[in-house]
Coordinates of C-alpha atoms and ligand atoms in Angstrom, one line a residue:
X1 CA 85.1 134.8 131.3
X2 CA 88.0 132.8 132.3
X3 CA 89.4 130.1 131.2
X4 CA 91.2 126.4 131.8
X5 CA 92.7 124.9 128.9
X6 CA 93.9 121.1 129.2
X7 CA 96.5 120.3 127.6
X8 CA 98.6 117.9 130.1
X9 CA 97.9 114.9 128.3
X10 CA 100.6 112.4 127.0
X11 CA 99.4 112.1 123.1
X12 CA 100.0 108.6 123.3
X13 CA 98.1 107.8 119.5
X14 CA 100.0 110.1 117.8
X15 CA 103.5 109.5 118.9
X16 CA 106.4 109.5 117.9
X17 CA 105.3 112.8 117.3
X18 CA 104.7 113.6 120.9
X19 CA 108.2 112.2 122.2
X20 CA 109.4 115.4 122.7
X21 CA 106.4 117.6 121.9
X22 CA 103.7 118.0 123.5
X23 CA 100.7 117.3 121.1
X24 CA 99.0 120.8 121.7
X25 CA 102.6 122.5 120.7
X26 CA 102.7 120.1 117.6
X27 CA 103.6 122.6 114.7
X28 CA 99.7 123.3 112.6
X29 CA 100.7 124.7 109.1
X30 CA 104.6 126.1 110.7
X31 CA 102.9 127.6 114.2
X32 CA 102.1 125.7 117.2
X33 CA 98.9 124.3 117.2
X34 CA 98.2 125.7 120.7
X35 CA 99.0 129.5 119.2
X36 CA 96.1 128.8 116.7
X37 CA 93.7 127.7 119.7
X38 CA 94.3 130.6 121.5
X39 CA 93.4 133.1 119.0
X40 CA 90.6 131.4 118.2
X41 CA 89.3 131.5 121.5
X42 CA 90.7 135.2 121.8
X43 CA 88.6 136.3 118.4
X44 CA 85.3 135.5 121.3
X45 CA 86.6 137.5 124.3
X46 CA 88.7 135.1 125.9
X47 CA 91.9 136.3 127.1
X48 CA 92.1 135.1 130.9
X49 CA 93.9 131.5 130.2
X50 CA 94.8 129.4 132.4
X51 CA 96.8 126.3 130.8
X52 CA 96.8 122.9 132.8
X53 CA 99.6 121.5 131.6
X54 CA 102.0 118.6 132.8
X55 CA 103.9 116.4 130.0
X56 CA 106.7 118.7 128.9
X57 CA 105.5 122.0 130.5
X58 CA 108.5 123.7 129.7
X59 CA 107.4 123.5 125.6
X60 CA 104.4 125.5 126.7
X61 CA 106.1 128.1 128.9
X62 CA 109.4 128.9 126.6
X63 CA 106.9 129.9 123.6
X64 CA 103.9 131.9 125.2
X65 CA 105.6 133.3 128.5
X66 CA 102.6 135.7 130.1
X67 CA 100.3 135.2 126.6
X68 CA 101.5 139.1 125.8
X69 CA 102.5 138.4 122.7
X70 CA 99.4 137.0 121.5
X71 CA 97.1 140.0 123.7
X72 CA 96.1 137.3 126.4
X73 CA 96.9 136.8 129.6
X74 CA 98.5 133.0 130.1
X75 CA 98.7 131.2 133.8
X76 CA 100.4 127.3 133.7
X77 CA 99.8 125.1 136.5
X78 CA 101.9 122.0 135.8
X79 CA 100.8 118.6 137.5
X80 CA 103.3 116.1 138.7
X81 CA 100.6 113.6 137.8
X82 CA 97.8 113.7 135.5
X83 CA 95.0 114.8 137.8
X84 CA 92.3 113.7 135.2
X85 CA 90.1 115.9 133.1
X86 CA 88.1 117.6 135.8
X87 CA 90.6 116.6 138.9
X88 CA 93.0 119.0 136.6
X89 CA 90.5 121.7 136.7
X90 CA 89.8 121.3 140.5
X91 CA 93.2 121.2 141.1
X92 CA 93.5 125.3 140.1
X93 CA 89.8 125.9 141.5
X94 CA 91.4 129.1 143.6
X95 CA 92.2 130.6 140.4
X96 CA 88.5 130.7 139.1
X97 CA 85.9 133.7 139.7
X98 CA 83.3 132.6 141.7
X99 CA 80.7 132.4 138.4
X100 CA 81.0 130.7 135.2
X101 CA 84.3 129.3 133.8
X102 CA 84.8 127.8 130.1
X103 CA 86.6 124.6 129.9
X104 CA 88.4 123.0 126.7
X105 CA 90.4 120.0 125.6
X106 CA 93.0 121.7 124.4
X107 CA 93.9 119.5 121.1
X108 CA 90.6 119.8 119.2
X109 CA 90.8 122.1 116.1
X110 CA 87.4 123.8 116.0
X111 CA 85.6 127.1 114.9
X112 CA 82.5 126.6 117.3
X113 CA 80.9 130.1 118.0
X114 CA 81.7 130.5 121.7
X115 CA 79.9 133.9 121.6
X116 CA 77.0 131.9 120.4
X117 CA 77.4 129.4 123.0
X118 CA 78.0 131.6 126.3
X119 CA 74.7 133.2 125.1
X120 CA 73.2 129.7 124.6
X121 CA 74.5 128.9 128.3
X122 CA 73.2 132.7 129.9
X123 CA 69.4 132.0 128.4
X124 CA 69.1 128.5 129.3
X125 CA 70.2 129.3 133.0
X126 CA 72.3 126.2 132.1
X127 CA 74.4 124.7 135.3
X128 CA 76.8 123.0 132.6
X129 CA 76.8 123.8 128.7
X130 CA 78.5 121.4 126.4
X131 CA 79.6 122.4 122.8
X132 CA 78.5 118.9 120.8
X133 CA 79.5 117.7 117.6
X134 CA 77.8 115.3 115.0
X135 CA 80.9 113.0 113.6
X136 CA 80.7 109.7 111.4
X137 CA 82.3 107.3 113.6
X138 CA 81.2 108.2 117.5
X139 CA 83.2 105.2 119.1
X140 CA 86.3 107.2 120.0
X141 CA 84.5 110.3 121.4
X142 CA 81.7 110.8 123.8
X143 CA 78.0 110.6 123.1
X144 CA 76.2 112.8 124.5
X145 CA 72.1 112.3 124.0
X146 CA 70.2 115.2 124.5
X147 CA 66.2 116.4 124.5
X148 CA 64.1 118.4 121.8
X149 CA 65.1 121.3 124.2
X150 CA 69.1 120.6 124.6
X151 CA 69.1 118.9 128.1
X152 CA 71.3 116.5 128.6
X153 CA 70.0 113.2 128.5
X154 CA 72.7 110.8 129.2
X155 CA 76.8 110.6 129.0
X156 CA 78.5 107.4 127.4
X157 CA 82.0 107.7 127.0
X158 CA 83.6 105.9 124.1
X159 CA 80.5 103.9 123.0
X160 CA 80.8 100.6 121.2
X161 CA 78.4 100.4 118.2
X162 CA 75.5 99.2 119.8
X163 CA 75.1 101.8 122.0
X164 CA 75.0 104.6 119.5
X165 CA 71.8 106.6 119.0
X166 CA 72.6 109.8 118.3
X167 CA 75.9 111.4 115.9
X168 CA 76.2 113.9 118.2
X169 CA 78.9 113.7 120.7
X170 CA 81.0 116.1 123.4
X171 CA 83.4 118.7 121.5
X172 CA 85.4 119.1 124.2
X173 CA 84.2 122.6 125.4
X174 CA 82.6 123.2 128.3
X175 CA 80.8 126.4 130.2
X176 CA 80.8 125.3 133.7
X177 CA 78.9 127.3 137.0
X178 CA 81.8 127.0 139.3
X179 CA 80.2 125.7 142.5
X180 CA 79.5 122.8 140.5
X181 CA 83.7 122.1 141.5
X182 CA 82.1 121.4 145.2
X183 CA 80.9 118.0 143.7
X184 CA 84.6 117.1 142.6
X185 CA 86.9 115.3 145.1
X186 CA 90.3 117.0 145.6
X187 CA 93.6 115.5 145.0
X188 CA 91.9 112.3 143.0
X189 CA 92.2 111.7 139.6
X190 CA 88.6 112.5 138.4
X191 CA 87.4 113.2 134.8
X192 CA 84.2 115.1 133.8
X193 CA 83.0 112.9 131.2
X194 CA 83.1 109.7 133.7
X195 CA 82.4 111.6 137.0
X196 CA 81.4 115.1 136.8
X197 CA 78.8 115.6 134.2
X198 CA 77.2 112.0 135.0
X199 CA 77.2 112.8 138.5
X200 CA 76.0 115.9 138.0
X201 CA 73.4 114.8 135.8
X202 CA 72.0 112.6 138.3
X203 CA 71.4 115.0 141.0
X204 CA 69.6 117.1 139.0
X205 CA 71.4 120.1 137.8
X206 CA 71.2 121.4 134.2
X207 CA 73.7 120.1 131.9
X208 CA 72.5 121.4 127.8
X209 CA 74.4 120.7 124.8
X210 CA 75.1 122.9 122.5
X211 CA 75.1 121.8 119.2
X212 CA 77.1 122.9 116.7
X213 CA 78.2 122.2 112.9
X214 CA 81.0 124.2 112.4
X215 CA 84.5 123.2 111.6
X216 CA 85.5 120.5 114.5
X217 CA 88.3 117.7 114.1
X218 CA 90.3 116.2 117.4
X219 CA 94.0 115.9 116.4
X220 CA 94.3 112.7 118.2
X221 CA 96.0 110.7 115.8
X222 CA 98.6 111.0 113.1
X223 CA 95.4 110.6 110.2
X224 CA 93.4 113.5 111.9
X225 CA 96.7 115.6 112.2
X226 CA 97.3 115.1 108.1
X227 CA 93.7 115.7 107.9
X228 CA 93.3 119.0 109.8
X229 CA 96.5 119.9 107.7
X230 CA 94.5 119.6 104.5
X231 CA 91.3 120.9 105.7
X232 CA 93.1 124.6 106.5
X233 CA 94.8 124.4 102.8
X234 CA 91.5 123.4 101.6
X235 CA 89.9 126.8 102.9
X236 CA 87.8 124.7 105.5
X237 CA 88.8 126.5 108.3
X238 CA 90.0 130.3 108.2
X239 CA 93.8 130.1 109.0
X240 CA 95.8 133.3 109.8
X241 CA 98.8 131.7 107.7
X242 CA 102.4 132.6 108.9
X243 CA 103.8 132.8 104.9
X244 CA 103.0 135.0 102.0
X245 CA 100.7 133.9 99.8
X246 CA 103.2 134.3 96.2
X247 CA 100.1 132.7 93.3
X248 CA 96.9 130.9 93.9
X249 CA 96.6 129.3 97.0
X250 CA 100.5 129.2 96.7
X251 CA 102.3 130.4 99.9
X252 CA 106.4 130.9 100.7
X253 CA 108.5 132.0 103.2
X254 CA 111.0 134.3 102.9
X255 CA 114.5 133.1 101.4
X256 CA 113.4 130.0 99.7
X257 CA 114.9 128.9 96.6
X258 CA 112.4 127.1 94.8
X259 CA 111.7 126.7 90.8
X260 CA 108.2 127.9 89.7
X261 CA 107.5 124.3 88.1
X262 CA 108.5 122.7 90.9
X263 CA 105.2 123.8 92.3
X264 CA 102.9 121.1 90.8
X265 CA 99.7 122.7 91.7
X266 CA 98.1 124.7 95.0
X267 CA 97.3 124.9 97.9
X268 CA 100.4 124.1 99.3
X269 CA 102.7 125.9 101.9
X270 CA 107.1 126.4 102.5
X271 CA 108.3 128.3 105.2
X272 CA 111.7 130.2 105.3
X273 CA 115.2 129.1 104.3
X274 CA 114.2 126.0 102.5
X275 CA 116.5 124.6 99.3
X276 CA 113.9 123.0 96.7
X277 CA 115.6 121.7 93.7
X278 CA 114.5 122.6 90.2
X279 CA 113.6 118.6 89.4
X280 CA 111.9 118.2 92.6
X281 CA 107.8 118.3 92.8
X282 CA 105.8 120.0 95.2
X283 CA 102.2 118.8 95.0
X284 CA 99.1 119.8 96.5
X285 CA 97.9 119.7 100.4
X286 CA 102.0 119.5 101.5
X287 CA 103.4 122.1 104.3
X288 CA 107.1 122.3 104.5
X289 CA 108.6 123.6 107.3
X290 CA 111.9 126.1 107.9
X291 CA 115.0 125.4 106.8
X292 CA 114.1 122.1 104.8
X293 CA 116.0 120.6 102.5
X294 CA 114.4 119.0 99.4
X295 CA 116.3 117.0 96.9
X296 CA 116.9 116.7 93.1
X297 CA 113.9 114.2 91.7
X298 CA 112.0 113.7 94.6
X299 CA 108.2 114.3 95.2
X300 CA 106.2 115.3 98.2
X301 CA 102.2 115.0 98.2
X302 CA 100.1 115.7 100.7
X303 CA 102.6 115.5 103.5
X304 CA 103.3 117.7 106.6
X305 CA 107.6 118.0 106.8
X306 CA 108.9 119.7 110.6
X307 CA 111.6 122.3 110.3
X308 CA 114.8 121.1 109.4
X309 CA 114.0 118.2 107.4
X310 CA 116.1 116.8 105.0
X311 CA 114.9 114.8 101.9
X312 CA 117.4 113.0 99.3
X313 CA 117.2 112.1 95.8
X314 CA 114.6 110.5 93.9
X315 CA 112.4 109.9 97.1
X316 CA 108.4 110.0 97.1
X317 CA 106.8 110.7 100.3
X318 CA 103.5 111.1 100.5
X319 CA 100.4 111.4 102.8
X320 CA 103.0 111.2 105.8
X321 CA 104.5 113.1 108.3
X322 CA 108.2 113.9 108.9
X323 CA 109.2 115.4 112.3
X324 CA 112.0 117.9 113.3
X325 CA 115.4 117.3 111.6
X326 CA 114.6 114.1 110.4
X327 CA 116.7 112.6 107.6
X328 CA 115.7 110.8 104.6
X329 CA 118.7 109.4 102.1
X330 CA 117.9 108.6 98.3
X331 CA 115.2 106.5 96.8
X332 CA 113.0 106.4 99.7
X333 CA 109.6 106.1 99.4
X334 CA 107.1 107.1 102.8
X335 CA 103.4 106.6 102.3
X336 CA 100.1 106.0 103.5
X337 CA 100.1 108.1 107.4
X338 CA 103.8 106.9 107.8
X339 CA 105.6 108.7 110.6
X340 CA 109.2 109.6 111.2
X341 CA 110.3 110.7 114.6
X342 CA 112.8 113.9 115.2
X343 CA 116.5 113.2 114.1
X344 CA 115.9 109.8 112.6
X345 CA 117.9 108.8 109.7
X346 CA 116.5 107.0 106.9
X347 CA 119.0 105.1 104.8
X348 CA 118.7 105.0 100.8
X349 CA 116.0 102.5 99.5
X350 CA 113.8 102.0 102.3
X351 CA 110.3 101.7 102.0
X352 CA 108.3 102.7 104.5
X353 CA 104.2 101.9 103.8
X354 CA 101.1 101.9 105.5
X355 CA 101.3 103.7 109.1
X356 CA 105.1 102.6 110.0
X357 CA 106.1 104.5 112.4
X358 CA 109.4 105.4 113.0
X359 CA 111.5 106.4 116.7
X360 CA 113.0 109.4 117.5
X361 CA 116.7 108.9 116.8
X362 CA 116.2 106.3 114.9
X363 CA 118.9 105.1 112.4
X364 CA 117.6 102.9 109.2
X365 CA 120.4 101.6 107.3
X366 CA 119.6 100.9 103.8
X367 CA 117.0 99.0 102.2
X368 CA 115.9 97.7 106.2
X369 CA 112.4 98.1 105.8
X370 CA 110.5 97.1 103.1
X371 CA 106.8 96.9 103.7
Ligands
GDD401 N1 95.9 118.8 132.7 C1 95.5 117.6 132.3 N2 95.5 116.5 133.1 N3 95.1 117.5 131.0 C2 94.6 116.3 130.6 C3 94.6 115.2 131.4 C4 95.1 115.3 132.7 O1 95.2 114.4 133.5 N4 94.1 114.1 130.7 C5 93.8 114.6 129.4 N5 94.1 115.9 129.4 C6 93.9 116.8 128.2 C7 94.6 116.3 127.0 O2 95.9 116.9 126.8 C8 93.6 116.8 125.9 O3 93.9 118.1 125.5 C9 92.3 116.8 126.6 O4 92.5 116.8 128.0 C10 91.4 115.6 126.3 O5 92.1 114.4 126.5 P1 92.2 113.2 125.4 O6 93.0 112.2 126.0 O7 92.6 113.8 124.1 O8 90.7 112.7 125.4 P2 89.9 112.0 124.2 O9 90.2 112.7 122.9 O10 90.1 110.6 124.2 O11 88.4 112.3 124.6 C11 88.0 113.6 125.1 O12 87.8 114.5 124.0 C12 86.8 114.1 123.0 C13 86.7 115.2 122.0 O13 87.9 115.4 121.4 C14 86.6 113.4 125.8 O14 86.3 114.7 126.4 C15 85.5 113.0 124.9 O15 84.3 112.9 125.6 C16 85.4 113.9 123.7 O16 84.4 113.5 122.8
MG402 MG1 91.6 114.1 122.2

């Protein structure tokens, strides 16, 4: 079965990360999120992709080329403008076989059974099959209501409270019979969840969730991204993990200095060429990148650094993220989802608390922010 991955959106909650990144190429324990996807999706059978793409295609197309590398097969169409959800997928209908397609939003980070679910989509003689999800708080996703028998019962896109009646909501994977694409205008920019499956819903045809509990989290914003971070060190998702696992739950790249004390306790994660000092701390649910550099005194908890990062003296950073090549001076302290754009440079005695965000580029002189 073929299919269409999106992944041309702009990732607008989660910048700065996604000035220069895409969101689905955002780096997910040191490999790009979207390499994880795929072989998740490969591990069922799937190796015909076809990736919509359109903010910064070029990210995309530089790491997986044809998909070889990974044993897939990789087509990009690239949109000058967003087309939409489903106006993306019409948009590349001439690539499709003339039966059943999957469909997925390419930045959810999920271990939903697809074999299970194209099964699930064959006995029900379903027209459209979507994966479903119970979460706590439904108001950012899609609810999706369905029967004692899986239909479909309605579609209500980012609900407010008082329409919730069900936890369950759309996972953002879809098995789709392609002449259902004959209901989709061309050229317009058309979503499923607004037009398609409520559309479709009304005339008739036979949309069933599929409902799952396994592993699912969107990576839509910088406290999801920490959070699928420390749900793969936790062991809540299998992970095919890039470095060596050296003691318990412990794992290092190859020519990293590092002092065995440093290492407060696992799981945690370095990559290659980093320079920890011997008074530095390393605490649990932290991935370091490549080539970081971290300083004499300073502590890192829970906290995602990009390759290249560089971290001063005396610093605490925790619960934040740290992008490419970013600098931070001495006595710094980032907490609490903080986010630092690629290059910035973060003077000595800043304090950066509660979600700041900083630019890309950015210079902070000292002691500038203090809140
Ligand atoms: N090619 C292309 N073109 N891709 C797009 C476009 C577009 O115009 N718009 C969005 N995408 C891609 C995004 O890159 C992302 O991978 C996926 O489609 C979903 O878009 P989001 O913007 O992340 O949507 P959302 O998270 O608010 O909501 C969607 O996902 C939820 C599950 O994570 C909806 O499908 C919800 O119903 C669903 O619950
Ligand atoms: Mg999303």
């Amino acid at each position: 079965m073929k299919a269409v991955i999106l992944a041309g959106g702009f990732g607008t909650r989660i910048r700065p990360l996604t000035c220069l990144n895409p969101k689905p190429m955002l780096p997910l324990v040191n490999k790009p999120f979207m390499h994880n996807f795929i072989s998740w999706i490969k591990s069922h059978g799937i190796k015909d992709i076809i990736l919509s793409i359109g903010y910064l295609p070029k990210v995309f197309e530089e790491y997986f080329k044809n998909g070889e590398s990974l044993g897939v097969n990789i087509n990009y169409i690239t949109e000058e403008e967003p087309l939409g959800t489903c106006g993306a997928v019409k948009n590349l209908e001439n690539l499709l076989e003339n039966d059943s397609f999957m469909v997925f939003n390419g930045d959810v980070l999920s271990a939903i059974n697809l074999t299970d679910m194209i099964k699930f989509h064959k006995d029900k003689k379903s027209d459209i099959t979507i994966a479903l999800t119970p979460v706590e708080d439904p108001t950012s996703y899609g609810l999706v209501p369905i029967d004692e028998d899986g239909r479909v019962e309605k579609f209500l896109e980012k609900p407010s409270w008082d329409e919730i009646t069900t936890n369950l909501i759309n996972a953002g994977t879809y098995i789709i019979e392609r002449n259902l694409l004959e209901l989709v205008p061309q050229g317009d920019n058309y979503s499923f969840e607004r037009g398609l499956f409520p559309n479709a819903l009304e005339i008739g045809y036979k949309i069933f969730g599929f409902v799952s509990n396994a592993y699912w989290l969107d990576l839509g914003t910088p406290a999801k991204y920490l959070q699928a971070h420390h749900d793969i060190l936790n062991g809540r998702i299998k992970f095919d993990f890039r470095e060596k696992e050296i003691f318990n739950h412990i794992r290092i790249g190859e020519n990293t200095n590092y002092h065995k004390e440093s290492l407060l306790s696992s799981p945690l994660v370095i990559g290659n060429n980093c320079q920890i000092d011997n008074s530095a701390v390393i605490s649990p649910l932290t991935v370091i990148g490549n080539n970081c550099i971290i300083g004499a005194g300073s502590s890192i908890n829970g906290s995602v650094l990009f390759d290249g990062v560089k971290i001063g003296k005396n610093c605490i950073i925790k619960d934040s993220i740290i992008s490419y090549n970013a600098a931070i001076k001495d006595k710094v302290i980032i907490e609490n989802n903080s986010v630092v754009g690629d290059n910035a440079e973060i003077g000595n005695n800043n304090i950066l608390k509660n979600h700041i965000k900083i630019n890309v580029d950015a210079k902070i002189k000292d002691g500038e922010i203090f809140f």
